[in-house]
Coordinates of C-alpha atoms and ligand atoms in Angstrom, one line a residue:
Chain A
X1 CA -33.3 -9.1 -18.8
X2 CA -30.2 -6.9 -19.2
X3 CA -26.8 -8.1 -18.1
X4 CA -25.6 -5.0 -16.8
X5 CA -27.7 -2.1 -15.4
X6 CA -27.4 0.9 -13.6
X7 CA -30.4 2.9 -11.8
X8 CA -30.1 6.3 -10.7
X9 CA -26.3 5.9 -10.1
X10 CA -24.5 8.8 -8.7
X11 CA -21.2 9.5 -7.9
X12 CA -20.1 12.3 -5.9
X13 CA -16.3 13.6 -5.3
X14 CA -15.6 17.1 -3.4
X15 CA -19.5 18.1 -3.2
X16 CA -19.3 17.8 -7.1
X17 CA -21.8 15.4 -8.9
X18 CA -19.8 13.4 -11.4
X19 CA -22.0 10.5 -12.1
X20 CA -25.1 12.2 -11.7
X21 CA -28.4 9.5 -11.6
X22 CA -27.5 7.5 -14.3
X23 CA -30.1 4.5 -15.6
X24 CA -28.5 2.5 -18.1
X25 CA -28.4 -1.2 -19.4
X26 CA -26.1 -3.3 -21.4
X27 CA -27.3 -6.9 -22.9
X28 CA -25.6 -10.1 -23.4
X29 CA -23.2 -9.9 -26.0
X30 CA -23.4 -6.5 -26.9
X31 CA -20.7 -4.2 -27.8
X32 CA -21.4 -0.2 -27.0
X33 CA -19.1 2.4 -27.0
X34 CA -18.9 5.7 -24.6
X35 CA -17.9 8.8 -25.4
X36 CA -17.8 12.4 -24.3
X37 CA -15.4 14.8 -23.2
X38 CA -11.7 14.7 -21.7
X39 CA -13.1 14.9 -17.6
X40 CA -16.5 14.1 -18.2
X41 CA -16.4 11.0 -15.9
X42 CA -16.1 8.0 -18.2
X43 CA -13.4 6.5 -16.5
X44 CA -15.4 7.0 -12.8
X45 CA -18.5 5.6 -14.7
X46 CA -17.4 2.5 -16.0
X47 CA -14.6 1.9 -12.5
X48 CA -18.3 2.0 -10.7
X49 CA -19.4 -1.1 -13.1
X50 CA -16.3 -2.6 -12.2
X51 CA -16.8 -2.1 -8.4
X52 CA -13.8 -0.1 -8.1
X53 CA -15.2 2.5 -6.6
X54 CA -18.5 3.1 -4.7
X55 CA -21.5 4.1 -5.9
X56 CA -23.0 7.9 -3.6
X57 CA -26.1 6.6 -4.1
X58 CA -28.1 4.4 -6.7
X59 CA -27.1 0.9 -7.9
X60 CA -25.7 -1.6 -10.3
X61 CA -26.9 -4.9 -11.0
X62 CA -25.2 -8.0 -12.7
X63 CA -28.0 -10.8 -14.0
X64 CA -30.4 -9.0 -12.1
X65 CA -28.1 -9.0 -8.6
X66 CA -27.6 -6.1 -6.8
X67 CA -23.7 -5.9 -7.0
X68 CA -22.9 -5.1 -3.3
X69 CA -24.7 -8.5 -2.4
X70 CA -21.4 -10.5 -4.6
X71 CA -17.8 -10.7 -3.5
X72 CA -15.9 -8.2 -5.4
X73 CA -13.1 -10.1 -7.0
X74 CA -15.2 -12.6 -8.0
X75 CA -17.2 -9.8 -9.7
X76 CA -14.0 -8.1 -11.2
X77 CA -13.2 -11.6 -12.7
X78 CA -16.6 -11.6 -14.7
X79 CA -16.3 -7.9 -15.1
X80 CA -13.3 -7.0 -16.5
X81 CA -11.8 -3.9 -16.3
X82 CA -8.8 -2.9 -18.7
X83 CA -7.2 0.3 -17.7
X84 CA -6.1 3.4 -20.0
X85 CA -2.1 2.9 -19.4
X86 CA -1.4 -0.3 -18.1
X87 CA 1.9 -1.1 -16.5
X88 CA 2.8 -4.5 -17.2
X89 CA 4.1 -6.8 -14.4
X90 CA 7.6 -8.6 -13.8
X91 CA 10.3 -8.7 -16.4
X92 CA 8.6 -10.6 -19.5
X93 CA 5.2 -11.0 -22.0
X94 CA 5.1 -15.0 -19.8
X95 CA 4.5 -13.5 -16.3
X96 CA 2.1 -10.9 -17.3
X97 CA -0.1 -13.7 -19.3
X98 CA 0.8 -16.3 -15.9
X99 CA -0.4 -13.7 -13.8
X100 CA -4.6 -14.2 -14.3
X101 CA -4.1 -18.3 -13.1
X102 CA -1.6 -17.0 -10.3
X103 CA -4.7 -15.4 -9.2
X104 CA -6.8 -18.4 -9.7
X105 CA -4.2 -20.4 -7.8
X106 CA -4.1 -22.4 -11.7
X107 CA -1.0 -23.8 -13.6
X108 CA -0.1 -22.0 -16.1
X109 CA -1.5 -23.5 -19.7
X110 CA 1.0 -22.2 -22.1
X111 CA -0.9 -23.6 -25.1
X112 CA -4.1 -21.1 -24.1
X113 CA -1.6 -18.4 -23.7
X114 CA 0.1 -18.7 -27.2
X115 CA -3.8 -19.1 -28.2
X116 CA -4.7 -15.4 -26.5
X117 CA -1.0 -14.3 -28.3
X118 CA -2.8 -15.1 -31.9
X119 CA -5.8 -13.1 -30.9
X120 CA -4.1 -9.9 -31.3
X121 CA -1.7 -11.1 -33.9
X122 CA 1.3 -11.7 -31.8
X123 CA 2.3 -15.4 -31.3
X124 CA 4.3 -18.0 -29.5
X125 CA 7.8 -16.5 -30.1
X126 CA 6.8 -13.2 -28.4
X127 CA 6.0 -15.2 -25.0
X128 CA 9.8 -15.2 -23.3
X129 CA 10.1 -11.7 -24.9
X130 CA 11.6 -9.2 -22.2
X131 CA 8.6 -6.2 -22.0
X132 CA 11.0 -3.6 -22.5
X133 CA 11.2 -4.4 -25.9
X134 CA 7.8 -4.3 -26.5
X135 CA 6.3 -1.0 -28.7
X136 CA 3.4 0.5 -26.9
X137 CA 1.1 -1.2 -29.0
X138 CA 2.4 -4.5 -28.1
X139 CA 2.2 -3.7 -24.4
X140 CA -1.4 -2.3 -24.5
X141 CA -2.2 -5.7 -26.5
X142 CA -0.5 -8.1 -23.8
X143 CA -2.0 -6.1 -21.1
X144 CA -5.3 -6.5 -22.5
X145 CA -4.3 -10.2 -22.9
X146 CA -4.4 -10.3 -19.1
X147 CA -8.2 -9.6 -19.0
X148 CA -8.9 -12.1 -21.3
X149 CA -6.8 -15.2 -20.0
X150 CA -9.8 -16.2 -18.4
X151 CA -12.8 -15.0 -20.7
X152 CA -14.7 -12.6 -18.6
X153 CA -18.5 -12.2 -19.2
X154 CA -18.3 -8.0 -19.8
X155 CA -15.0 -6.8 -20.6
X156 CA -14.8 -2.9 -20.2
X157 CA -11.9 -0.8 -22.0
X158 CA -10.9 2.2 -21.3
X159 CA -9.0 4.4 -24.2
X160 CA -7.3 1.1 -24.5
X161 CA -6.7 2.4 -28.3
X162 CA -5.9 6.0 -27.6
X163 CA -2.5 5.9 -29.0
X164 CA -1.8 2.9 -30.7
X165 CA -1.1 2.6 -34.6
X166 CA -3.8 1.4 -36.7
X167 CA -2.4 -2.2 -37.0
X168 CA -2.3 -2.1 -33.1
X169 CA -6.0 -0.7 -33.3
X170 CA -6.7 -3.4 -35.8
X171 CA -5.6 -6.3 -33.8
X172 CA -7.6 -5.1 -30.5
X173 CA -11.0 -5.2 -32.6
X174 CA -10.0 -8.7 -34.1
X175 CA -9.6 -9.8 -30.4
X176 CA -13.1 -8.2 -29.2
X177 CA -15.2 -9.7 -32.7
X178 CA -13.4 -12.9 -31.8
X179 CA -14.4 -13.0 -27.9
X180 CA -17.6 -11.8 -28.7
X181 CA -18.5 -14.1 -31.3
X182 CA -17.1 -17.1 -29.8
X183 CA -17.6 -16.6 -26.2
X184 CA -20.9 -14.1 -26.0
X185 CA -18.6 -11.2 -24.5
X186 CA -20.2 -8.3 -24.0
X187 CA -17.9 -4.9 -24.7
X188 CA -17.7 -1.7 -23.2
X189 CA -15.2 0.9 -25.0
X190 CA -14.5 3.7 -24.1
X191 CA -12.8 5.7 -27.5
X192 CA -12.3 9.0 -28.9
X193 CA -11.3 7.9 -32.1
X194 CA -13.0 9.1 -35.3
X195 CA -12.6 5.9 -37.1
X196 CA -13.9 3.6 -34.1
X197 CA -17.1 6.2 -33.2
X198 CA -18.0 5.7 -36.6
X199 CA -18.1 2.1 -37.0
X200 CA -19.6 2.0 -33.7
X201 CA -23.4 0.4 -32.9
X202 CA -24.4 1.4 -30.2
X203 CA -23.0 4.6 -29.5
X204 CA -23.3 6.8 -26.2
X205 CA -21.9 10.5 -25.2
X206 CA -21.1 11.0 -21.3
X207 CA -21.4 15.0 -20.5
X208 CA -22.6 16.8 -17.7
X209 CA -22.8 13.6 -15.2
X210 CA -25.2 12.1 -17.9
X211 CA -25.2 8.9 -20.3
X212 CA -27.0 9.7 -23.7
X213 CA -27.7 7.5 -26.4
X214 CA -26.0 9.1 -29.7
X215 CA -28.3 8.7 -32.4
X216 CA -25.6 7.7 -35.2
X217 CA -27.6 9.3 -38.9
X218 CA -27.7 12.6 -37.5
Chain B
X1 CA 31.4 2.1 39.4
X2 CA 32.8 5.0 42.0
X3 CA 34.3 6.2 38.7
X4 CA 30.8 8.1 38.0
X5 CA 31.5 11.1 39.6
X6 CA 29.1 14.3 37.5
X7 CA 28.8 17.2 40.5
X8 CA 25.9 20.0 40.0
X9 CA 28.6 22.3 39.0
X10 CA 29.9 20.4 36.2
X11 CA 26.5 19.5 35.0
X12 CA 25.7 23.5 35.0
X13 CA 29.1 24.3 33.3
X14 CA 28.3 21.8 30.3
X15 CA 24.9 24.4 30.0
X16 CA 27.6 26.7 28.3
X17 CA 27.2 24.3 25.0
X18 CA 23.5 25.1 25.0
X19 CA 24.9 28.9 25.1
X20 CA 27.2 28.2 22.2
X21 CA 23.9 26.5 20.2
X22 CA 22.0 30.1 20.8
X23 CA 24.6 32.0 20.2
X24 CA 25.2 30.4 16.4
X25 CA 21.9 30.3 16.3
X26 CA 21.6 34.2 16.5
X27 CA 24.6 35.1 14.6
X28 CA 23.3 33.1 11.7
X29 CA 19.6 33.9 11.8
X30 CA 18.4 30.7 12.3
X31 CA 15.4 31.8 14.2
X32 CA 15.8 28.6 16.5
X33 CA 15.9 30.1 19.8
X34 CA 12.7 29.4 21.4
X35 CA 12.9 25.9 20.1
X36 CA 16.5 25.7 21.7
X37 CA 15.6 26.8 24.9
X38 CA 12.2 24.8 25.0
X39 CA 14.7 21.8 24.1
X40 CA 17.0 22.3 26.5
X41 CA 14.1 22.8 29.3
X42 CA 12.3 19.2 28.1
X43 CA 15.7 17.5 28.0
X44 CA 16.3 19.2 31.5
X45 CA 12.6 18.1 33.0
X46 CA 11.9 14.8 31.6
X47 CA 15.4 13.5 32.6
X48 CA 15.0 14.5 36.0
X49 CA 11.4 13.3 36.4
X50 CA 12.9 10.1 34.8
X51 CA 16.2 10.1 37.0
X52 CA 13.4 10.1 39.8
X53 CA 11.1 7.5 38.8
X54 CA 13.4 5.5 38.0
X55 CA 15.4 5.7 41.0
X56 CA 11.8 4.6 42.8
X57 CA 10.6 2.2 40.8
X58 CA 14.4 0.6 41.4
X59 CA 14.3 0.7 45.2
X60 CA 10.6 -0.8 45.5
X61 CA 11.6 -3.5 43.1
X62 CA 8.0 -4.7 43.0
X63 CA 7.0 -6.9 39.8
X64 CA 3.9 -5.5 39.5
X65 CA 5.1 -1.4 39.0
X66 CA 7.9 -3.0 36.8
X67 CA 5.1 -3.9 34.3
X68 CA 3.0 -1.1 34.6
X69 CA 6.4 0.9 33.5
X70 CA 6.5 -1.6 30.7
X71 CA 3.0 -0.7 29.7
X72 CA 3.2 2.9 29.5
X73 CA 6.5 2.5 27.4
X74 CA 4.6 0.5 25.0
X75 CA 1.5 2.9 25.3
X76 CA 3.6 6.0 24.5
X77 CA 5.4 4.2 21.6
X78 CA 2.5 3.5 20.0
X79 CA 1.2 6.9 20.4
X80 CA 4.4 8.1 18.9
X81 CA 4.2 6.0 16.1
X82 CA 0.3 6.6 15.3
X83 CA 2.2 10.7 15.2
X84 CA 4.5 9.8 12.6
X85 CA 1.9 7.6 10.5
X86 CA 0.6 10.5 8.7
X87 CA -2.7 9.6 9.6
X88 CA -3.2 6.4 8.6
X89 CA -6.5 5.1 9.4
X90 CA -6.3 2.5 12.7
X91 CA -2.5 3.7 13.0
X92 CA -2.3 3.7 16.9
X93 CA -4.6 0.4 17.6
X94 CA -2.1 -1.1 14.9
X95 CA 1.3 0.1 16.1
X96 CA 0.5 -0.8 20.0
X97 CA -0.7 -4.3 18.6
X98 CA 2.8 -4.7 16.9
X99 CA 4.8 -3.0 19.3
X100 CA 3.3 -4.8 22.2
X101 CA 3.6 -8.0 20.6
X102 CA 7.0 -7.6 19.8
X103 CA 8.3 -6.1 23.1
X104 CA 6.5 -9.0 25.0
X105 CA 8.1 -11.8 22.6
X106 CA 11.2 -10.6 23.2
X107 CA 11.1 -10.2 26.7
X108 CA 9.7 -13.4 27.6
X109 CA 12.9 -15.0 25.3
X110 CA 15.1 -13.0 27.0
X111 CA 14.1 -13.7 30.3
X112 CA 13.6 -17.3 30.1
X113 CA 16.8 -17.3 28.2
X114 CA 18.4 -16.8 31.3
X115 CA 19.8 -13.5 29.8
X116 CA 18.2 -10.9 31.8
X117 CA 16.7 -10.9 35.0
X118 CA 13.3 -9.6 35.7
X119 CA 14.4 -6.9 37.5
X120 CA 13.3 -3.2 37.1
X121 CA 17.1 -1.4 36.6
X122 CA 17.5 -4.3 33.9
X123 CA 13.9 -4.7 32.6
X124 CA 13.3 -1.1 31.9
X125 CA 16.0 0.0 30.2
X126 CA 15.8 -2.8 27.6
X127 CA 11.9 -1.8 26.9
X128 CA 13.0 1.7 26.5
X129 CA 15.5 0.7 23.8
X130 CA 13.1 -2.6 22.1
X131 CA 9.6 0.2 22.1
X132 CA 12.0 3.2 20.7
X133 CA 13.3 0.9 17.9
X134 CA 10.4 -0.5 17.5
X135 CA 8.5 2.9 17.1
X136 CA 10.7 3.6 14.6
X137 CA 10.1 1.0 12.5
X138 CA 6.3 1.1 12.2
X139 CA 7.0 4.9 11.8
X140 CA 9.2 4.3 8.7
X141 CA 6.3 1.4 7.3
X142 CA 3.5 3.5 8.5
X143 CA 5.1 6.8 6.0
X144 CA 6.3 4.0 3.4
X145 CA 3.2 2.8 2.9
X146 CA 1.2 6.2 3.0
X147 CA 3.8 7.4 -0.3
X148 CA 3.7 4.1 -2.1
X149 CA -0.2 3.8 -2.3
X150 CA -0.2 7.3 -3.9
X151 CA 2.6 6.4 -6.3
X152 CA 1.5 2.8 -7.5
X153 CA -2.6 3.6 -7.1
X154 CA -3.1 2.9 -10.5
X155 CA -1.2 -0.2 -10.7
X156 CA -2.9 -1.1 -7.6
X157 CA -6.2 -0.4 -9.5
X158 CA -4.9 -2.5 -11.8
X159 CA -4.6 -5.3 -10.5
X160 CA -7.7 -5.4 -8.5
X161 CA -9.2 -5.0 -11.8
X162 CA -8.2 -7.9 -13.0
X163 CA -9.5 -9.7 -9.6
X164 CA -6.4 -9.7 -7.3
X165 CA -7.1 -9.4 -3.6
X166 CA -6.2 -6.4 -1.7
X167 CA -3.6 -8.5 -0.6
X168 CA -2.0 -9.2 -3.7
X169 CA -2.0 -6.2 -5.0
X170 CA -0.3 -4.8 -2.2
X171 CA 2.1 -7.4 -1.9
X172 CA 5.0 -5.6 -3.4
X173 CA 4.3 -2.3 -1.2
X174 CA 4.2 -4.6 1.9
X175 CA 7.2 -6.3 1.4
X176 CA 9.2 -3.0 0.4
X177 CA 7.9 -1.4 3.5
X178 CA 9.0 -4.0 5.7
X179 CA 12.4 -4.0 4.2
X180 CA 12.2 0.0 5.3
X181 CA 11.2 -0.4 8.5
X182 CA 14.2 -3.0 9.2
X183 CA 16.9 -0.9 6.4
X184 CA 17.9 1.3 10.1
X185 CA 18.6 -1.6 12.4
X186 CA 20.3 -3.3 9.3
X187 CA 22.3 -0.3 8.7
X188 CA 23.5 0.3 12.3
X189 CA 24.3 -3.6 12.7
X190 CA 26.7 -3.0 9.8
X191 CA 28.8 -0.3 11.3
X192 CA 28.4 -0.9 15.4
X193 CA 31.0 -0.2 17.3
X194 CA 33.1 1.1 14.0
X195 CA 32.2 4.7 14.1
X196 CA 30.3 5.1 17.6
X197 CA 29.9 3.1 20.5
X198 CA 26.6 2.3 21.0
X199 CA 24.5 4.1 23.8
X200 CA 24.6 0.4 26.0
X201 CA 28.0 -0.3 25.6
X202 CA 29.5 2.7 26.1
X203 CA 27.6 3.2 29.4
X204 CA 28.7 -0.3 30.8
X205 CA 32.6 1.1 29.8
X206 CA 32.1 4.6 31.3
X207 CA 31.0 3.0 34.6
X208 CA 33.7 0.8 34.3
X209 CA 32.6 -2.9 33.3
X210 CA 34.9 -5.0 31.3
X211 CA 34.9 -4.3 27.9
X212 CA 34.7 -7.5 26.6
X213 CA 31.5 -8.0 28.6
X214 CA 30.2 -4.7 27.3
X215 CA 30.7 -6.5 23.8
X216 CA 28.4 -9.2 24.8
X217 CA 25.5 -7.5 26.0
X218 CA 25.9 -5.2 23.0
X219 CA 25.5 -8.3 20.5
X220 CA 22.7 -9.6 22.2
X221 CA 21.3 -6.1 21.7
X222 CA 21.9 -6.2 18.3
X223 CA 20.1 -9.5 17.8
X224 CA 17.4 -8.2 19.5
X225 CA 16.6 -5.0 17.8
X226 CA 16.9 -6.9 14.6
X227 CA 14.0 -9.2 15.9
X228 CA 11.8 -6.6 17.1
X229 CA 11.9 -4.7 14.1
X230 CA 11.3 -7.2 11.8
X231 CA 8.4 -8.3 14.0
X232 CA 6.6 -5.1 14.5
X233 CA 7.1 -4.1 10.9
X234 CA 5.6 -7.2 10.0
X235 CA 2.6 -6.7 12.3
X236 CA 2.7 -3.2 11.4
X237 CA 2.5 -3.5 7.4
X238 CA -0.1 -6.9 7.5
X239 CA -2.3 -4.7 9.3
X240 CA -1.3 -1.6 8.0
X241 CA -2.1 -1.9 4.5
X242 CA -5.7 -3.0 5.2
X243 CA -6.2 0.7 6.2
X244 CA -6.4 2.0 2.3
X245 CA -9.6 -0.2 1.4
X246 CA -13.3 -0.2 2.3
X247 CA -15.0 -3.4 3.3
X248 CA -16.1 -3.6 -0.9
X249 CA -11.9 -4.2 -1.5
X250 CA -11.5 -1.0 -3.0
X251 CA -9.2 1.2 -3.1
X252 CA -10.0 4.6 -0.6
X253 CA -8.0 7.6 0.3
Ligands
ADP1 N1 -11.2 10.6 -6.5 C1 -11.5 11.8 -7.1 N2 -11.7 12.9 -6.4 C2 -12.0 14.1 -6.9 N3 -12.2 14.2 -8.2 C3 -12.1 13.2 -9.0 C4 -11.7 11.9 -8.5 N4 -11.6 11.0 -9.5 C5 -11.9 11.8 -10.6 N5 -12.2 13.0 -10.3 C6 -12.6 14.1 -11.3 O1 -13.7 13.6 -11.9 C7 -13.8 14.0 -13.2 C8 -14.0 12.8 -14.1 O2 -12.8 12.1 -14.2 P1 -12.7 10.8 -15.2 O3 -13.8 9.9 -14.8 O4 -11.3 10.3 -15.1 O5 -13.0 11.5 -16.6 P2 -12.8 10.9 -18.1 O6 -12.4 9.5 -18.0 O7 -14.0 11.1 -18.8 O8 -11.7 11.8 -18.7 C9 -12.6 14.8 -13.5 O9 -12.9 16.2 -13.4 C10 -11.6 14.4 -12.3 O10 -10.8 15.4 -12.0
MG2 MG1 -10.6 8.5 -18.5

């Protein structure tokens, strides 16, 4: 049984198909990546397995549920969406990586916190750190943090890399192999990159409203 | 008050001003004629049709006419404010919701407070003054909230992402619009009686009540325009900001 499938999803905006009958599954603990063109409707695609947006017609389904039958946030929290330019929240690194338990009306375990810092190679000394002094890739990496606090069960990324200097790069991959390994997470990235397409497993091209699988010897 | 004396002739002399207005307007090429003169006819009309209302509704002094007065103020407040909400979804349901609320909570303090009577020629003016400011104010959060949710949407999206209710992702919108909607009444608090006399006041002075009186009643209406607008803007933006997502707690428009 997949964890994550999709059956003749559509999306529609201004009379134009942009997700256009899409059937598609993701399993447990895997790790795919999706490619295809600037506009091509990745971002809409995977916001729709996110339930951030609704579906024209067709449907997801999580463990074999029909998505609009469970109560969005608690969906969002096991189906984590991490957004191409994140804005980070408040003043410093502490509040963005407090937010998550604020949500889940939870103190805040600072221990966990400096563990999620380690992840991505940052650490406890970077927790008071104002954000304004943080370099993009040190942003993108605590913003990701914020999906992670709490580990979802499919953690979707979008371009989370585009940008960021290969140590930056680097660090994001340790955190997903160490998620994944540890806690079964299953990834969804979203990339342009040359370097990440080609160490990627499971690779698949978006283009003309249409998920195909890449076949990666060709 | 035999001070009040404004003949027919010196009302029609005053027309001259409106003259002036055309007359700059021509010379200049503002091309705001028509609008003058329809302007100057509405002022003209509605006052009159006001004046004589007014003057009825006074003389039959019934209880029951005094509150259907009351509910057409609040109905055409919250008509006005559903036209200045940009179309926002449920805008005029909303706005007479908050208005009405706040217009009755207010009345009922005041009254009970021994500080009005529930008399039409006292009643009425008062729900002219709370409904106006308090169309204002849901105006202000209805057009605040309609620009913010275009300029935050993707921190917005962000945060529902990460499994924040709609609520608490449009926490800091709510509370910024609320501080918009009160920012006028704030404002005017701040410099009353410095620069101009407010409308109340100097009415009570021109027909000749005692200054210091005039003072009092103006505080009190200060006070209470500061409570209506916070109130309605509340009711206003709580509601309001349910209006930009679907029953799924997503993000439309
Ligand atoms: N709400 C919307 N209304 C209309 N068009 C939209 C909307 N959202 C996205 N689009 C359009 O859908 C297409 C796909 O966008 P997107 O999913 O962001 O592509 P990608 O992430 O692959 O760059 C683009 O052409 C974009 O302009
Ligand atoms: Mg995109």
């Amino acid at each position: 049984m997949p964890q994550l499938a999709t059956s003749n999803l559509t999306y529609q905006a201004t009379g134009r198909s942009i997700i256009n009958g899409i059937d598609w599954s993701l399993e447990k603990q895997e790790i795919v990546t999706i490619t295809g063109p600037s506009g091509s409707g990745k971002s809409t695609f995977v916001r729709l397995l996110a339930s951030l947006l609704e579906p024209t017609s067709g449907t997801i389904t999580f463990d074999d549920q029909d998505i609009e039958t469970l109560d969005p946030i608690a969906y969002r929290r096991r189906v984590s969406y991490a957004v191409q330019q994140p804005t980070l929240f408040g003043k410093t690194v502490r509040e963005n990586l407090a937010f998550p338990y604020q949500l889940r009306k939870k103190p805040f375990d600072e221990q966990h916190a400096v563990k999620a810092l380690q992840t991505v190679d940052l650490g406890a000394s970077d927790l008071d750190r104002e954000i304004t002094s943080l370099s993009g890739g040190e942003k993108q990496r605590v913003a990701l943090l914020r999906n992670v606090m709490f580990v979802p069960e499919v953690l979707i990324m979008d371009e989370v890399t585009t940008g960021l200097d290969s140590d930056s790069k680097g660090s994001v991959h340790k955190m997903i192999d160490y998620f994944n390994d540890r806690h079964q997470l299953s990834v969804i990235m979203i990339t342009h990159d040359e370097e990440e397409l080609k160490h990627a497993h499971n690779l698949y091209r978006l283009a003309d409203g249409k998920l195909a699988e890449v076949d990666q010897h060709e | 008050m035999n001070n009040l004396i404004v003949s027919n002739t010196a009302l029609g002399l005053t027309g001259v001003f409106v003259g002036l207005a055309l007359w700059i307007g021509y010379r200049e090429k503002l091309g705001i004629a028509k609008d003058l003169i329809i302007a100057t006819f509405c002022c003209v009309i509605q006052l009159f049709v006001v004046g004589y209302v007014l003057k009825y509704v006074f003389r039959v002094d019934s209880w029951l006419l005094t509150l259907l007065l009351i509910l057409v103020i609040i109905f055409n407040g919250a008509y006005n404010a559903k036209g200045r909400s940009n179309d926002l979804k449920n805008s005029f349901p909303i706005s007479l919701l908050a208005i009405a609320t706040s217009t009755l909570v207010i009345l009922l303090v005041l009254v009970f407070a021994g500080a009005v009577k529930f008399i039409p020629s006292q009643i009425i003016p008062l729900t002219g003054m709370i409904v106006s400011n308090s169309m204002v104010a849901m105006g202000l959060c209805f057009r605040t909230m309609n620009s913010m949710f275009t300029d935050r949407r993707s921190q917005i999206l962000e945060m529902l992402a990460l499994g924040a209710s709609p609520m608490t992702a449009s926490k800091g919108i709510i509370r910024d619009a609320i501080k918009t909607g009160l920012q006028p009444t704030i404002d005017t608090a701040k410099t009353v009686g410095l620069v101009a006399l407010p409308g109340m006041m100097s009415g009570m002075i021109f027909a000749g009540a005692d200054p210091v009186l005039a003072i009092k009643y103006q505080i009190m209406v200060t006070f209470m325009l500061l409570g209506i607008t916070s109130i309605s803007s509340m009711i206003g933006c709580y509601l309001g900001y349910q209006s930009f997502y679907n029953q799924r707690q997503q993000l439309i428009k």
